[in-house]
Structure formats: structure tokens, C-alpha cells
Short mmCIF file of C-alpha atoms in Angstrom, two decimals:
data_model
loop_
_atom_site.label_atom_id
_atom_site.label_comp_id
_atom_site.label_asym_id
_atom_site.label_seq_id
_atom_site.Cartn_x
_atom_site.Cartn_y
_atom_site.Cartn_z
CA MET A 1 189.63 -180.77 89.34
CA PRO A 2 189.67 -183.02 86.28
CA LEU A 3 186.31 -183.50 84.64
CA LEU A 4 185.07 -187.07 84.38
CA ARG A 5 181.67 -188.09 83.15
CA ASN A 6 180.38 -191.63 82.78
CA ARG A 7 177.12 -190.88 81.05
CA THR A 8 176.41 -193.43 78.34
CA ARG A 9 175.48 -192.14 74.91
CA SER A 10 172.05 -193.31 73.75
CA ARG A 11 172.47 -196.43 71.61
CA ALA A 12 170.07 -195.26 68.93
CA ALA A 13 171.97 -191.99 68.45
CA THR A 14 175.34 -193.67 68.48
CA ALA A 15 174.13 -196.26 65.98
CA ALA A 16 172.98 -193.47 63.68
CA LEU A 17 176.38 -191.77 63.99
CA ALA A 18 178.28 -194.94 63.22
CA ALA A 19 176.03 -195.96 60.36
CA ALA A 20 176.56 -192.60 58.69
CA ALA A 21 180.28 -192.90 59.26
CA THR A 22 180.52 -196.36 57.66
CA ALA A 23 180.11 -194.79 54.24
CA ALA A 24 182.47 -192.01 55.28
CA LEU A 25 185.14 -194.56 56.20
CA LEU A 26 184.97 -195.99 52.71
CA LEU A 27 184.92 -192.61 51.02
CA THR A 28 187.92 -191.24 52.88
CA SER A 29 190.11 -194.26 52.32
CA CYS A 30 191.89 -193.14 49.15
CA SER A 31 195.64 -193.49 49.56
CA SER A 32 198.53 -191.37 48.37
CA THR A 33 201.72 -193.38 48.50
CA ALA A 34 204.50 -191.15 47.28
CA PRO A 35 207.53 -190.49 49.47
CA ALA A 36 208.28 -186.92 50.40
CA GLY A 37 211.37 -185.07 49.32
CA SER A 38 212.45 -181.75 50.75
CA SER A 39 209.74 -179.55 52.23
CA PRO A 40 208.99 -176.33 50.36
CA THR A 41 210.93 -173.24 51.42
CA PRO A 42 209.12 -170.01 50.48
CA SER A 43 211.34 -167.73 48.40
CA GLY A 44 210.59 -164.05 48.78
CA GLU A 45 207.33 -162.28 49.52
CA PRO A 46 204.05 -163.77 48.26
CA VAL A 47 202.88 -162.44 44.91
CA ALA A 48 199.19 -162.08 44.13
CA GLY A 49 197.86 -163.41 40.82
CA GLY A 50 198.23 -166.42 38.61
CA GLU A 51 196.45 -169.73 38.25
CA LEU A 52 197.55 -173.01 39.80
CA THR A 53 196.70 -176.26 38.00
CA PHE A 54 196.25 -179.24 40.31
CA ALA A 55 195.63 -182.86 39.27
CA ILE A 56 193.27 -185.13 41.19
CA SER A 57 193.02 -188.88 40.72
CA VAL A 58 189.29 -189.51 40.94
CA ASP A 59 186.07 -187.55 40.73
CA SER A 60 183.34 -188.52 43.18
CA GLN A 61 180.70 -186.48 41.29
CA CYS A 62 180.26 -184.00 44.15
CA ILE A 63 182.13 -180.94 45.44
CA ASP A 64 179.65 -179.67 48.06
CA PRO A 65 181.75 -179.32 51.26
CA GLN A 66 178.87 -180.50 53.45
CA GLN A 67 178.45 -183.72 51.43
CA VAL A 68 181.90 -184.81 50.23
CA GLY A 69 184.07 -187.46 51.86
CA ASN A 70 186.59 -188.39 49.16
CA ASN A 71 190.06 -186.82 49.57
CA ASP A 72 190.21 -185.43 46.03
CA ALA A 73 186.77 -183.82 46.34
CA ILE A 74 187.78 -182.38 49.72
CA ALA A 75 190.82 -180.74 48.05
CA ILE A 76 188.30 -178.68 46.09
CA ALA A 77 185.56 -178.20 48.67
CA ARG A 78 187.75 -177.15 51.61
CA GLN A 79 188.82 -173.96 49.80
CA THR A 80 185.24 -172.70 49.47
CA VAL A 81 184.23 -172.58 53.13
CA ALA A 82 185.42 -171.02 56.36
CA SER A 83 184.62 -172.69 59.70
CA LEU A 84 183.68 -171.55 63.19
CA THR A 85 187.07 -172.65 64.51
CA THR A 86 190.47 -173.73 63.21
CA GLN A 87 192.84 -176.40 64.52
CA ASP A 88 196.57 -175.90 64.99
CA PRO A 89 198.31 -178.63 62.90
CA ASP A 90 201.21 -178.88 65.36
CA THR A 91 199.43 -178.87 68.73
CA GLY A 92 195.87 -179.92 67.89
CA GLU A 93 194.59 -176.86 69.77
CA ILE A 94 191.22 -175.47 68.66
CA LEU A 95 191.41 -171.73 67.96
CA PRO A 96 188.93 -169.02 66.86
CA TRP A 97 188.10 -168.40 63.19
CA LEU A 98 184.61 -167.19 62.26
CA ALA A 99 183.85 -167.45 65.96
CA GLU A 100 186.06 -165.02 67.85
CA ASP A 101 185.26 -166.76 71.12
CA PHE A 102 183.67 -170.01 72.32
CA GLU A 103 182.69 -171.67 75.59
CA VAL A 104 182.07 -175.33 76.43
CA ASN A 105 180.20 -176.41 79.55
CA ALA A 106 181.58 -178.90 82.07
CA ASP A 107 180.11 -182.06 80.54
CA ALA A 108 180.51 -181.08 76.88
CA THR A 109 176.79 -180.85 76.15
CA SER A 110 176.60 -177.12 75.40
CA PHE A 111 178.78 -175.01 73.09
CA THR A 112 178.39 -171.24 72.77
CA PHE A 113 180.06 -169.34 69.91
CA THR A 114 180.47 -165.58 69.62
CA LEU A 115 180.88 -164.64 65.95
CA ARG A 116 183.28 -162.04 64.62
CA ASP A 117 181.93 -158.85 63.08
CA GLY A 118 181.92 -158.18 59.36
CA ALA A 119 182.33 -161.66 57.90
CA THR A 120 180.01 -162.47 55.00
CA TYR A 121 179.13 -165.20 52.57
CA ALA A 122 180.13 -164.77 48.93
CA ASP A 123 176.63 -163.49 48.10
CA GLY A 124 176.96 -160.73 50.70
CA ALA A 125 174.74 -162.33 53.35
CA PRO A 126 176.10 -161.83 56.88
CA ILE A 127 177.68 -164.73 58.73
CA ASP A 128 175.48 -164.44 61.79
CA ALA A 129 174.01 -166.73 64.43
CA ALA A 130 170.85 -167.38 62.42
CA SER A 131 172.91 -168.56 59.44
CA VAL A 132 174.87 -170.97 61.66
CA LYS A 133 171.57 -172.45 62.81
CA THR A 134 170.38 -172.75 59.19
CA ASN A 135 173.61 -174.51 58.21
CA PHE A 136 173.59 -177.11 60.97
CA GLU A 137 169.89 -177.87 60.58
CA ALA A 138 170.42 -178.30 56.82
CA ILE A 139 173.26 -180.76 57.48
CA VAL A 140 171.03 -182.81 59.77
CA ALA A 141 168.33 -182.76 57.07
CA LEU A 142 170.81 -184.11 54.52
CA GLY A 143 171.32 -187.15 56.74
CA ALA A 144 173.43 -189.84 55.09
CA LYS A 145 174.14 -187.47 52.18
CA ALA A 146 176.19 -185.47 54.69
CA SER A 147 177.76 -188.58 56.23
CA LEU A 148 180.53 -186.75 58.09
CA GLY A 149 178.70 -183.60 59.14
CA SER A 150 175.56 -185.38 60.30
CA SER A 151 177.64 -187.76 62.43
CA TYR A 152 179.28 -184.77 64.14
CA LEU A 153 175.79 -183.48 64.96
CA ALA A 154 174.47 -186.76 66.40
CA ASP A 155 172.46 -186.18 69.59
CA LEU A 156 171.81 -182.55 68.62
CA ALA A 157 169.14 -181.27 71.01
CA GLY A 158 168.78 -177.69 69.88
CA ILE A 159 170.33 -174.55 68.41
CA ASP A 160 169.57 -171.30 70.21
CA VAL A 161 170.14 -167.97 68.45
CA VAL A 162 170.91 -165.80 71.49
CA ASP A 163 171.47 -162.67 69.41
CA ASP A 164 172.90 -161.81 65.99
CA SER A 165 176.43 -162.75 67.01
CA THR A 166 175.84 -165.49 69.60
CA VAL A 167 174.65 -169.05 69.03
CA THR A 168 174.45 -171.99 71.46
CA ILE A 169 174.44 -175.59 70.24
CA THR A 170 173.15 -178.14 72.76
CA PHE A 171 173.44 -181.93 72.72
CA SER A 172 171.39 -184.50 74.63
CA GLU A 173 174.56 -186.47 75.37
CA PRO A 174 178.19 -185.39 75.96
CA SER A 175 180.03 -184.54 72.75
CA ALA A 176 183.59 -183.42 73.50
CA GLN A 177 184.45 -184.09 69.85
CA PHE A 178 182.10 -181.37 68.59
CA LEU A 179 184.50 -178.48 69.15
CA GLN A 180 187.05 -180.06 66.82
CA ALA A 181 184.24 -180.86 64.38
CA THR A 182 183.53 -177.14 64.03
CA SER A 183 187.00 -176.73 62.50
CA THR A 184 186.30 -179.16 59.66
CA PHE A 185 185.10 -178.54 56.12
CA SER A 186 182.08 -180.77 56.84
CA LEU A 187 180.68 -178.11 59.18
CA GLY A 188 182.01 -175.29 56.99
CA LEU A 189 179.42 -172.56 56.50
CA LEU A 190 177.39 -171.99 53.33
CA SER A 191 175.08 -169.08 52.61
CA PRO A 192 171.55 -169.66 53.98
CA ALA A 193 170.29 -169.48 50.41
CA THR A 194 172.11 -172.74 49.70
CA ALA A 195 169.86 -174.64 52.10
CA ALA A 196 167.04 -174.33 49.53
CA VAL A 197 169.16 -175.80 46.70
CA SER A 198 168.71 -179.48 45.90
CA GLN A 199 171.28 -181.99 47.09
CA ALA A 200 172.16 -182.92 43.50
CA ASP A 201 172.63 -179.32 42.35
CA ARG A 202 174.79 -178.56 45.37
CA CYS A 203 177.00 -181.50 44.42
CA LEU A 204 177.44 -179.91 40.99
CA GLY A 205 178.78 -176.70 42.54
CA ASP A 206 175.55 -174.72 42.99
CA PHE A 207 176.36 -173.39 46.46
CA VAL A 208 177.66 -170.15 47.97
CA GLY A 209 180.48 -170.44 50.47
CA SER A 210 182.21 -168.41 53.14
CA GLY A 211 185.80 -169.19 52.21
CA PRO A 212 188.58 -167.57 50.17
CA PHE A 213 187.57 -169.18 46.85
CA SER A 214 184.26 -169.61 45.00
CA VAL A 215 183.20 -172.16 42.39
CA GLU A 216 183.29 -170.83 38.83
CA SER A 217 182.65 -174.16 37.12
CA TYR A 218 182.56 -177.91 37.69
CA THR A 219 182.29 -180.66 35.08
CA PRO A 220 182.11 -184.19 36.50
CA ASN A 221 184.99 -186.46 35.43
CA GLU A 222 186.84 -183.48 33.94
CA GLY A 223 187.52 -180.96 36.67
CA ALA A 224 186.60 -177.79 38.48
CA LYS A 225 187.70 -174.17 38.60
CA LEU A 226 187.73 -172.02 41.72
CA VAL A 227 188.30 -168.25 41.63
CA ARG A 228 189.55 -165.91 44.30
CA ARG A 229 186.85 -164.23 46.31
CA GLU A 230 187.21 -160.45 46.42
CA GLY A 231 187.01 -158.85 49.87
CA TYR A 232 187.74 -161.97 51.91
CA ALA A 233 189.43 -160.74 55.10
CA TRP A 234 188.97 -163.36 57.83
CA GLY A 235 191.56 -166.04 57.29
CA PRO A 236 192.36 -168.17 60.36
CA SER A 237 195.28 -167.53 62.71
CA THR A 238 196.77 -170.89 61.69
CA ASN A 239 197.59 -169.45 58.25
CA ALA A 240 200.31 -166.98 57.29
CA HIS A 241 197.92 -164.18 56.30
CA THR A 242 194.27 -163.20 56.80
CA GLY A 243 193.32 -161.24 53.65
CA GLU A 244 192.34 -162.34 50.17
CA ALA A 245 193.89 -165.47 48.69
CA TYR A 246 196.97 -164.84 46.53
CA LEU A 247 195.95 -167.03 43.59
CA ASP A 248 193.51 -165.70 41.00
CA ALA A 249 192.25 -169.21 40.38
CA ILE A 250 192.79 -172.92 40.98
CA GLU A 251 192.15 -175.29 38.07
CA TYR A 252 191.55 -178.90 39.13
CA VAL A 253 191.90 -181.53 36.41
CA VAL A 254 190.97 -185.20 36.72
CA VAL A 255 193.92 -187.41 35.68
CA PRO A 256 193.13 -191.03 36.64
CA GLU A 257 196.38 -192.68 35.54
CA ALA A 258 199.40 -192.27 37.83
CA GLY A 259 201.80 -192.29 34.88
CA ASN A 260 199.90 -189.46 33.22
CA ARG A 261 200.07 -187.39 36.41
CA THR A 262 203.83 -187.94 36.49
CA GLY A 263 204.24 -186.88 32.87
CA SER A 264 201.96 -183.87 33.29
CA LEU A 265 203.94 -182.60 36.26
CA GLN A 266 207.27 -183.15 34.52
CA SER A 267 206.11 -181.28 31.41
CA GLY A 268 204.53 -178.40 33.31
CA GLN A 269 200.95 -179.17 32.24
CA ILE A 270 200.06 -179.29 35.92
CA ASP A 271 201.70 -177.47 38.82
CA ALA A 272 201.03 -179.91 41.67
CA THR A 273 199.31 -183.15 42.67
CA THR A 274 199.04 -185.66 45.51
CA GLY A 275 198.89 -188.56 43.06
CA ILE A 276 202.53 -189.40 42.27
CA SER A 277 203.30 -193.08 42.77
CA ALA A 278 206.08 -194.16 45.11
CA THR A 279 208.08 -195.59 42.19
CA ASP A 280 207.98 -192.27 40.32
CA ALA A 281 208.86 -190.06 43.28
CA VAL A 282 212.58 -190.23 42.49
CA LEU A 283 211.87 -188.33 39.25
CA PHE A 284 211.05 -185.24 41.29
CA GLU A 285 214.11 -185.17 43.52
CA SER A 286 215.57 -182.02 42.03
CA ALA A 287 215.53 -178.28 42.63
CA ASP A 288 212.72 -177.99 40.08
CA PHE A 289 210.24 -179.72 42.40
CA TRP A 290 209.42 -180.15 46.06
CA SER A 291 207.33 -182.53 48.12
CA GLU A 292 205.76 -182.47 51.56
CA ASN A 293 204.27 -185.42 53.41
CA ARG A 294 201.88 -185.57 56.36
CA ALA A 295 200.11 -188.51 57.99
CA ASN A 296 196.33 -188.33 57.94
CA PRO A 297 194.98 -188.16 61.50
CA GLY A 298 192.27 -190.57 62.62
CA VAL A 299 191.96 -194.36 62.47
CA VAL A 300 194.76 -195.99 60.48
CA TYR A 301 194.18 -198.57 57.75
CA ASN A 302 192.62 -201.62 59.42
CA LEU A 303 191.20 -204.99 58.65
CA TYR A 304 187.79 -204.75 60.34
CA ALA A 305 186.61 -208.15 61.54
CA ASN A 306 182.91 -208.93 61.25
CA GLN A 307 182.48 -210.29 64.78
CA SER A 308 178.96 -211.49 64.04
CA THR A 309 180.51 -214.42 62.15
CA PRO A 310 181.37 -217.51 64.24
CA LYS A 311 185.07 -217.67 63.39
CA LEU A 312 185.76 -213.97 63.99
CA ALA A 313 183.66 -213.90 67.14
CA ALA A 314 186.59 -215.79 68.69
CA GLU A 315 189.04 -213.37 70.33
CA ASP A 316 192.00 -215.74 69.89
CA VAL A 317 191.47 -215.86 66.12
CA ARG A 318 191.34 -212.07 65.82
CA LEU A 319 194.42 -211.69 68.02
CA ALA A 320 196.33 -214.30 66.02
CA ILE A 321 195.62 -212.41 62.80
CA GLN A 322 196.66 -209.14 64.47
CA LYS A 323 199.96 -210.68 65.63
CA GLY A 324 200.58 -212.40 62.29
CA ILE A 325 200.93 -209.14 60.32
CA ASP A 326 204.45 -207.75 59.83
CA ARG A 327 203.72 -204.03 59.48
CA ASP A 328 207.36 -203.05 59.07
CA GLU A 329 207.75 -205.34 56.06
CA ILE A 330 204.66 -203.82 54.43
CA THR A 331 205.83 -200.22 54.71
CA ALA A 332 209.46 -201.02 53.88
CA THR A 333 208.73 -202.99 50.72
CA LEU A 334 205.55 -201.48 49.30
CA LEU A 335 205.04 -197.93 50.50
CA GLY A 336 207.00 -194.70 50.42
CA PRO A 337 209.77 -193.95 52.94
CA ASP A 338 207.50 -191.50 54.79
CA ASP A 339 204.66 -194.00 55.22
CA GLU A 340 204.73 -195.55 58.68
CA PRO A 341 203.50 -198.85 60.11
CA ALA A 342 200.54 -198.58 62.44
CA VAL A 343 201.58 -198.38 66.09
CA SER A 344 198.09 -197.68 67.45
CA PRO A 345 194.54 -197.65 66.15
CA LEU A 346 195.15 -193.89 65.86
CA SER A 347 197.51 -192.17 63.44
CA SER A 348 200.48 -190.29 64.88
CA THR A 349 199.06 -186.89 63.88
CA THR A 350 195.83 -187.43 65.84
CA PRO A 351 195.48 -185.46 69.09
CA TYR A 352 195.84 -187.81 72.09
CA PHE A 353 197.86 -190.34 70.05
CA THR A 354 200.18 -192.63 72.04
CA ASP A 355 202.69 -195.04 70.52
CA LEU A 356 201.49 -198.54 71.45
CA SER A 357 203.88 -200.45 69.21
CA ASP A 358 204.82 -202.85 72.02
CA ASP A 359 201.18 -204.00 72.08
CA LEU A 360 201.21 -204.52 68.31
CA ALA A 361 204.47 -206.45 67.92
CA PHE A 362 204.75 -208.93 65.03
CA ASP A 363 204.78 -212.33 66.75
CA PRO A 364 203.97 -215.26 64.43
CA ASP A 365 204.89 -217.82 67.10
CA ALA A 366 202.38 -216.36 69.53
CA ALA A 367 199.83 -216.23 66.71
CA ALA A 368 200.35 -219.93 65.99
CA ASP A 369 200.02 -220.79 69.69
CA LEU A 370 196.71 -218.91 69.91
CA LEU A 371 195.30 -220.78 66.93
CA GLU A 372 196.50 -224.16 68.20
CA GLY A 373 194.91 -223.42 71.57
CA ALA A 374 191.65 -222.53 69.83
CA GLY A 375 191.64 -225.93 68.10
CA TRP A 376 192.78 -224.82 64.64
CA THR A 377 195.39 -227.31 63.40
CA VAL A 378 197.50 -227.10 60.26
CA GLY A 379 196.10 -229.09 57.32
CA ALA A 380 197.92 -230.76 54.46
CA ASP A 381 197.85 -227.57 52.39
CA GLY A 382 199.22 -225.44 55.24
CA ILE A 383 195.84 -223.86 56.06
CA ARG A 384 194.43 -224.54 59.51
CA GLU A 385 191.27 -226.57 59.96
CA LYS A 386 188.77 -227.35 62.70
CA ASP A 387 185.77 -229.66 62.49
CA GLY A 388 186.25 -229.94 58.73
CA GLU A 389 186.22 -226.19 58.17
CA LYS A 390 189.14 -224.17 56.78
CA LEU A 391 190.38 -221.04 58.57
CA SER A 392 189.57 -218.98 55.51
CA PHE A 393 188.23 -215.42 55.22
CA LEU A 394 187.14 -213.06 52.45
CA VAL A 395 188.03 -209.37 52.36
CA THR A 396 186.16 -207.32 49.76
CA TYR A 397 188.03 -204.11 48.96
CA TRP A 398 188.15 -201.25 46.50
CA GLN A 399 191.11 -199.18 47.71
CA SER A 400 194.61 -199.24 46.28
CA PRO A 401 197.36 -200.27 46.51
CA LYS A 402 196.17 -203.86 46.30
CA GLU A 403 199.74 -205.01 46.95
CA VAL A 404 199.32 -204.19 50.65
CA LEU A 405 196.54 -206.73 51.03
CA GLU A 406 198.40 -209.23 48.87
CA LEU A 407 201.39 -209.07 51.24
CA VAL A 408 199.10 -209.38 54.26
CA GLN A 409 197.64 -212.44 52.52
CA GLN A 410 201.13 -213.99 52.26
CA GLN A 411 201.98 -213.16 55.88
CA LEU A 412 198.79 -214.71 57.24
CA ARG A 413 199.24 -217.84 55.16
CA ALA A 414 202.50 -218.36 57.05
CA ILE A 415 200.48 -218.84 60.25
CA GLY A 416 197.88 -221.02 58.52
CA VAL A 417 195.22 -218.40 57.74
CA ASP A 418 193.75 -218.18 54.24
CA LEU A 419 192.77 -214.61 53.33
CA GLN A 420 190.89 -214.39 50.04
CA LEU A 421 190.84 -211.00 48.29
CA LYS A 422 187.99 -209.72 46.17
CA PHE A 423 188.28 -206.38 44.39
CA ALA A 424 184.89 -204.74 43.84
CA SER A 425 183.32 -201.39 43.10
CA PHE A 426 182.81 -198.94 45.93
CA ALA A 427 179.05 -199.50 45.71
CA ASP A 428 179.45 -203.29 46.02
CA VAL A 429 181.80 -202.93 48.99
CA GLN A 430 179.37 -200.55 50.66
CA ALA A 431 176.50 -202.99 50.06
CA ALA A 432 178.48 -205.90 51.54
CA ASN A 433 179.24 -203.85 54.64
CA ALA A 434 175.60 -202.80 54.98
CA ASP A 435 174.18 -206.33 54.85
CA GLY A 436 177.00 -208.07 56.71
CA THR A 437 178.03 -210.40 53.88
CA TYR A 438 181.76 -210.02 54.53
CA ASP A 439 184.42 -211.42 56.83
CA PHE A 440 186.72 -208.42 56.78
CA SER A 441 186.31 -204.89 55.51
CA TYR A 442 189.29 -202.65 54.90
CA GLY A 443 189.86 -198.93 55.20
CA ASN A 444 190.67 -195.92 57.35
CA LEU A 445 188.82 -192.85 58.60
CA THR A 446 190.41 -189.39 58.71
CA ARG A 447 189.49 -187.26 61.72
CA SER A 448 191.68 -185.07 63.91
CA ASP A 449 189.98 -186.09 67.17
CA PRO A 450 190.21 -189.39 69.08
CA ASP A 451 186.43 -189.74 69.15
CA VAL A 452 186.94 -191.29 65.72
CA LEU A 453 187.61 -194.52 67.65
CA ARG A 454 184.03 -194.53 68.91
CA THR A 455 182.70 -193.77 65.45
CA VAL A 456 184.49 -196.75 63.92
CA PHE A 457 184.49 -199.36 66.70
CA THR A 458 181.29 -198.82 68.68
CA ALA A 459 179.15 -201.87 69.43
CA ASP A 460 176.06 -199.64 69.46
CA ASN A 461 175.76 -199.90 65.68
CA PRO A 462 174.78 -203.50 64.80
CA ALA A 463 175.66 -202.80 61.15
CA GLY A 464 179.00 -201.15 61.95
CA ASN A 465 182.48 -201.91 60.66
CA THR A 466 183.23 -204.59 63.25
CA ARG A 467 179.64 -205.71 63.98
CA ARG A 468 180.40 -206.30 67.63
CA PRO A 469 177.37 -208.13 69.06
CA ALA A 470 177.46 -206.72 72.61
CA ARG A 471 178.79 -203.77 74.53
CA THR A 472 181.97 -204.32 76.56
CA VAL A 473 184.34 -202.22 78.64
CA ILE A 474 185.61 -200.84 75.31
CA ASP A 475 182.31 -199.06 74.72
CA GLU A 476 182.24 -197.71 78.25
CA LEU A 477 185.68 -196.19 77.71
CA LEU A 478 184.79 -194.79 74.29
CA ASP A 479 181.65 -193.20 75.70
CA GLU A 480 183.57 -191.86 78.68
CA GLN A 481 186.22 -190.07 76.63
CA SER A 482 183.50 -188.35 74.60
CA SER A 483 182.33 -186.48 77.70
CA ILE A 484 185.69 -185.35 79.11
CA VAL A 485 186.84 -181.77 78.62
CA ASP A 486 189.97 -181.97 80.79
CA ALA A 487 192.86 -182.84 78.44
CA ALA A 488 194.93 -184.96 80.83
CA GLU A 489 191.96 -187.04 81.92
CA ARG A 490 190.79 -187.51 78.36
CA GLN A 491 194.30 -188.66 77.39
CA ARG A 492 194.20 -191.34 80.09
CA VAL A 493 190.85 -192.71 78.95
CA VAL A 494 191.72 -192.58 75.23
CA ASP A 495 194.91 -194.55 75.93
CA GLU A 496 192.95 -197.12 77.94
CA ALA A 497 190.40 -197.46 75.14
CA ALA A 498 193.08 -197.86 72.46
CA ARG A 499 194.84 -200.56 74.48
CA ALA A 500 191.55 -202.38 75.05
CA LEU A 501 190.83 -202.36 71.32
CA ILE A 502 194.23 -203.95 70.71
CA ALA A 503 193.98 -206.42 73.59
CA ASP A 504 190.91 -208.23 72.26
CA GLY A 505 191.79 -207.97 68.58
CA THR A 506 188.96 -205.61 67.71
CA THR A 507 191.48 -203.43 65.93
CA ILE A 508 193.81 -205.06 63.38
CA PRO A 509 195.88 -202.05 62.25
CA ILE A 510 198.18 -202.20 59.26
CA TYR A 511 199.63 -198.82 58.32
CA GLN A 512 198.86 -195.15 58.67
CA LEU A 513 197.71 -193.30 55.59
CA SER A 514 199.73 -190.27 54.61
CA THR A 515 199.40 -187.73 51.84
CA THR A 516 202.26 -186.28 49.81
CA ILE A 517 202.09 -183.06 47.85
CA THR A 518 204.47 -183.03 44.89
CA ALA A 519 204.77 -179.68 43.14
CA SER A 520 206.77 -177.50 40.82
CA SER A 521 209.21 -175.16 42.54
CA ARG A 522 207.04 -172.31 41.20
CA VAL A 523 204.37 -173.29 43.72
CA GLN A 524 204.82 -171.70 47.13
CA GLY A 525 202.73 -171.89 50.31
CA LEU A 526 200.60 -174.93 49.41
CA THR A 527 200.34 -177.04 52.55
CA PHE A 528 198.18 -179.12 54.89
CA GLU A 529 195.67 -178.14 57.54
CA ALA A 530 195.37 -180.10 60.82
CA SER A 531 193.24 -182.83 59.24
CA SER A 532 195.89 -183.26 56.50
CA ARG A 533 193.51 -181.71 53.98
CA LEU A 534 195.08 -179.51 51.32
CA ASP A 535 195.09 -175.78 52.04
CA PHE A 536 195.54 -173.45 49.05
CA TYR A 537 194.81 -170.23 50.94
CA ASP A 538 198.50 -169.22 51.40
CA ALA A 539 199.56 -170.64 48.02
CA TRP A 540 201.13 -168.41 45.38
CA ILE A 541 203.06 -168.71 42.13
CA ALA A 542 206.70 -167.60 42.01
CA GLU A 543 207.78 -166.25 38.62
#
């Protein structure tokens, strides 16, 4: 019998989850806009040894896996930790990793993990039930510093160490998303000794992980070096092998300018990057290089309407803006050939994704009719007016490429909407979102579970991305899906929630973020995990 629970998540807990995730949405919104060429084809058997040099675009001043949210920092941090579970990139299925078995109760409030024997942290400490408890309690204690991990642990009621190899995590409210969360780097396990290290020192690399690589050095704004961990023997089933990593080391270098990344890859100064611009991608269409592209799961790039403002509280205005955006034109003219227009609030690689493109059709005539019906008439300058006020909005943004928003600006002007763009620092954008002094915010949130919709769009957080003033049927659906374990029933409710978000203009999707690896043909086995994070574990250097 399908499981269906209608228990409503406590508003205080949900507000805390969403508030923590607001910063995470901003942090994870860095875009890679290079088109993919041919996917890598491994040549021969993997060879152990060698050092791979990888260029990142920005340095967020932190590489602690339990604190990072920026994609470039995650490319470093993910390699240093193993997780309780792993997620199949093709099916979305959650599979054992450090936990050889797991059980979830009927209403997704209790999760029991049985740990594998013999796994250790890099300092030799055993990966046991007590260390799992220490990790999760330390993440909760970090609070907003661990914006992703602490949100996954919202409504945590208790952690019971049953015995050395068995731990039960209990929540006060249903949390079907938690099982997938245990596969992420954010809940990756660090040695218990790390819990006593300061947050700042952990950011600078002073932590001990459980993964195939360990931090040798990290210099902010310059780069980091990871080295292979000797004796690692518990790689996940989703990888091609389970023993030690093949690479001796990974050298990460910070190269902010796209042109410099292109030149460095061409000259062999770096071996791979995700930071090649779409215009330069053609330079790597030869046998000397390869590229691989994957859409980031989660909520696609959106304009998030501050519904606490009078103009955007009007459903017809939000819907008109949603219908006035030509997503196909944006991806065809500005982004790489593998970047796709949004066809749902969810990206196509997210479990439970359904193509809802018919609900998101570009329809400027319908948009104009909605605005006329709402009393907004076209003024002498082409911008609509009502009661002496212009239909004008400000979006404060920090992400690139700015050309996407500039084209959206042009498209909306065609229906009489004035969208003003203000580029600002990340801190200023975060401050504007926190105090509500914005009309639209802009960004995405990567997460390989549909509960990301609740994180981003809940009305239970009055300072959230959309600042929805009251709960509606949308929130009931989002809460409902978070308690359902049965896959078919959860699919039905997720689809209903996604359609409801579109139907009242709460979601204004634009395009789905994707990431492209571009690498020398010497690089083999470098790929993506299910969350489209980089995975260097199977990577090796062909001579």
C-alpha cells in the first residue's frame, strides 16, 4: 500500500531550514557555460601515480566539506570525505557506502544505518556509530556556517548509538529527503577530532577526512593540494573501483580569468577545468582534449519574486513575467549547446523530474492580456503604468553570465515590464535578500532530491527567497512529499507541487545550470557524481 502522510512540518523548523538554505542558494549558483564535446573514452587499464592540475575560477576561502557551498570549493572538499550512502547518477537510487545497510521507517522519521567493518578516518580513528553522532551534532552546532548540512538535519530529534556499528537518527517531523542527504559531501564524515577544531581553521584545511584524498596544503586565493590516502579501501559501488585512488595528488590552482584558463589548458599548464567559456570551447574540439557535460540537479536558475511587495503580490503580474521570458532564445543565443531551457522548477537530472514545458510556454500575448486585465496599461515609453506607478523592478545579482539577465530584461520590456539590473558583491546580495530590500533575487540551488523545492519556495520562512506571506496548497504539497517513502506516490505529489508553483507564478524558471569538464586527453576517469559534483576518485593520467 502506498505510504501517504499529511503531517505538517513545524513552521519554526522549516523556517530555520530555509533561512540556512538562502545563503546556500547564493553560494551554489556559480555557472559553467561551456558546451561539451565528446565524452571521455578510457584507453587501457588505469595507471597509478602522477599529479593532476585542475583550475578553479574562484576561491571562497574555505575547503571544509561540512561548510562549503561554492562549486569550486566543493570540487576540492568532496574528494576528502566518504559518506554513509552513495547515489546512482543514472537512476537516483540511494546505495550503501560507509553504511552497508540502512532502514527507513514508514513515515520517514527514523533512519537506522549499519556501518561496514574496517573503515577508518585518515588519522586511524574508526568510522563507528559514535563518530557519526559526533559528526552530525557538530554540523548542527555549526548552524549557518554549515548552511547545507544543517538544513538537511532540520527537525533532528536525536541520534542513538545502538552499538559500535549501528546508529539511528530520528526526526520530529517526516524527512524523506534525509536518505539522499547522507550521500552528499555536506554530511560527509570527518574524524571526531575535527569537531574540536575551530570553524576558521577547518576552513583553512585543518580537518581529517574519511575519503580517498587528504589535504596537504591550502593557500587562499592561490590553491590547494590533495594527496592520495594510503590504505583507503571502501570506495562506493557507483565508482569503477574500491581501493586507493590512482592519482598521487591533485593540485588545484585559482585562475580567475576565463581567457587564462583557456591558455593554461592549451599550453598544458593545467590538465583540466570546468571554467572554459562557451566561446572558447571550439578550441578544444580535437583528439587532444575531451569534454563532458552534466546538468546540475535541483532548482534551476530562477527569478525569485519578493511577494511581500505590492506589485509582486499580484499573481497576474508574476505569471505575466513568467510567460514573457523566451527560454529557448536565451539558451540558443547565449549559452552552450548542452545548456537547456528550464522546463520545470526542477532540473532534468533531479530524481522525480517531469518535463512541464507545456506549462512554461513562451506566450507574450497572454502575458500582455494578464497585465491589461490587472490594470497595467502601456505608457508613452512602452513601460506599463497604473495609478502613476511604473511596472518596474530591480534585480540585484552577482552571478555570471550577466548577458542572461540582460536578454531577460529585453524580453520583458517587450511586454511593458521594466527590469533594472544591479550587479553587487555576494555579501551585498545576501544582505538585500536577508532584509527584503529587493524585488527579484536570482539563482539556483543544487540538490539531487525534489525536497529542494520546499527548501527554496516554502512560505514558512518569512525571509525566504520568495517571501510568500501565507501558506497555500503549495506548502501542503511540499510538506506532504517530504513524508512519503513510496516512490510512485511521491512522484505524484512532487509533480502536483511543481505544477502549482508554475500555475501561480511563484517559480519563474529561466534555464538549468550545467557543468562541463574540459580536459587534456591524458586525463582519464574524471567524471561527475549524482549531484553533478566532480569526482576524482577514478581519475588517472595516461602517459
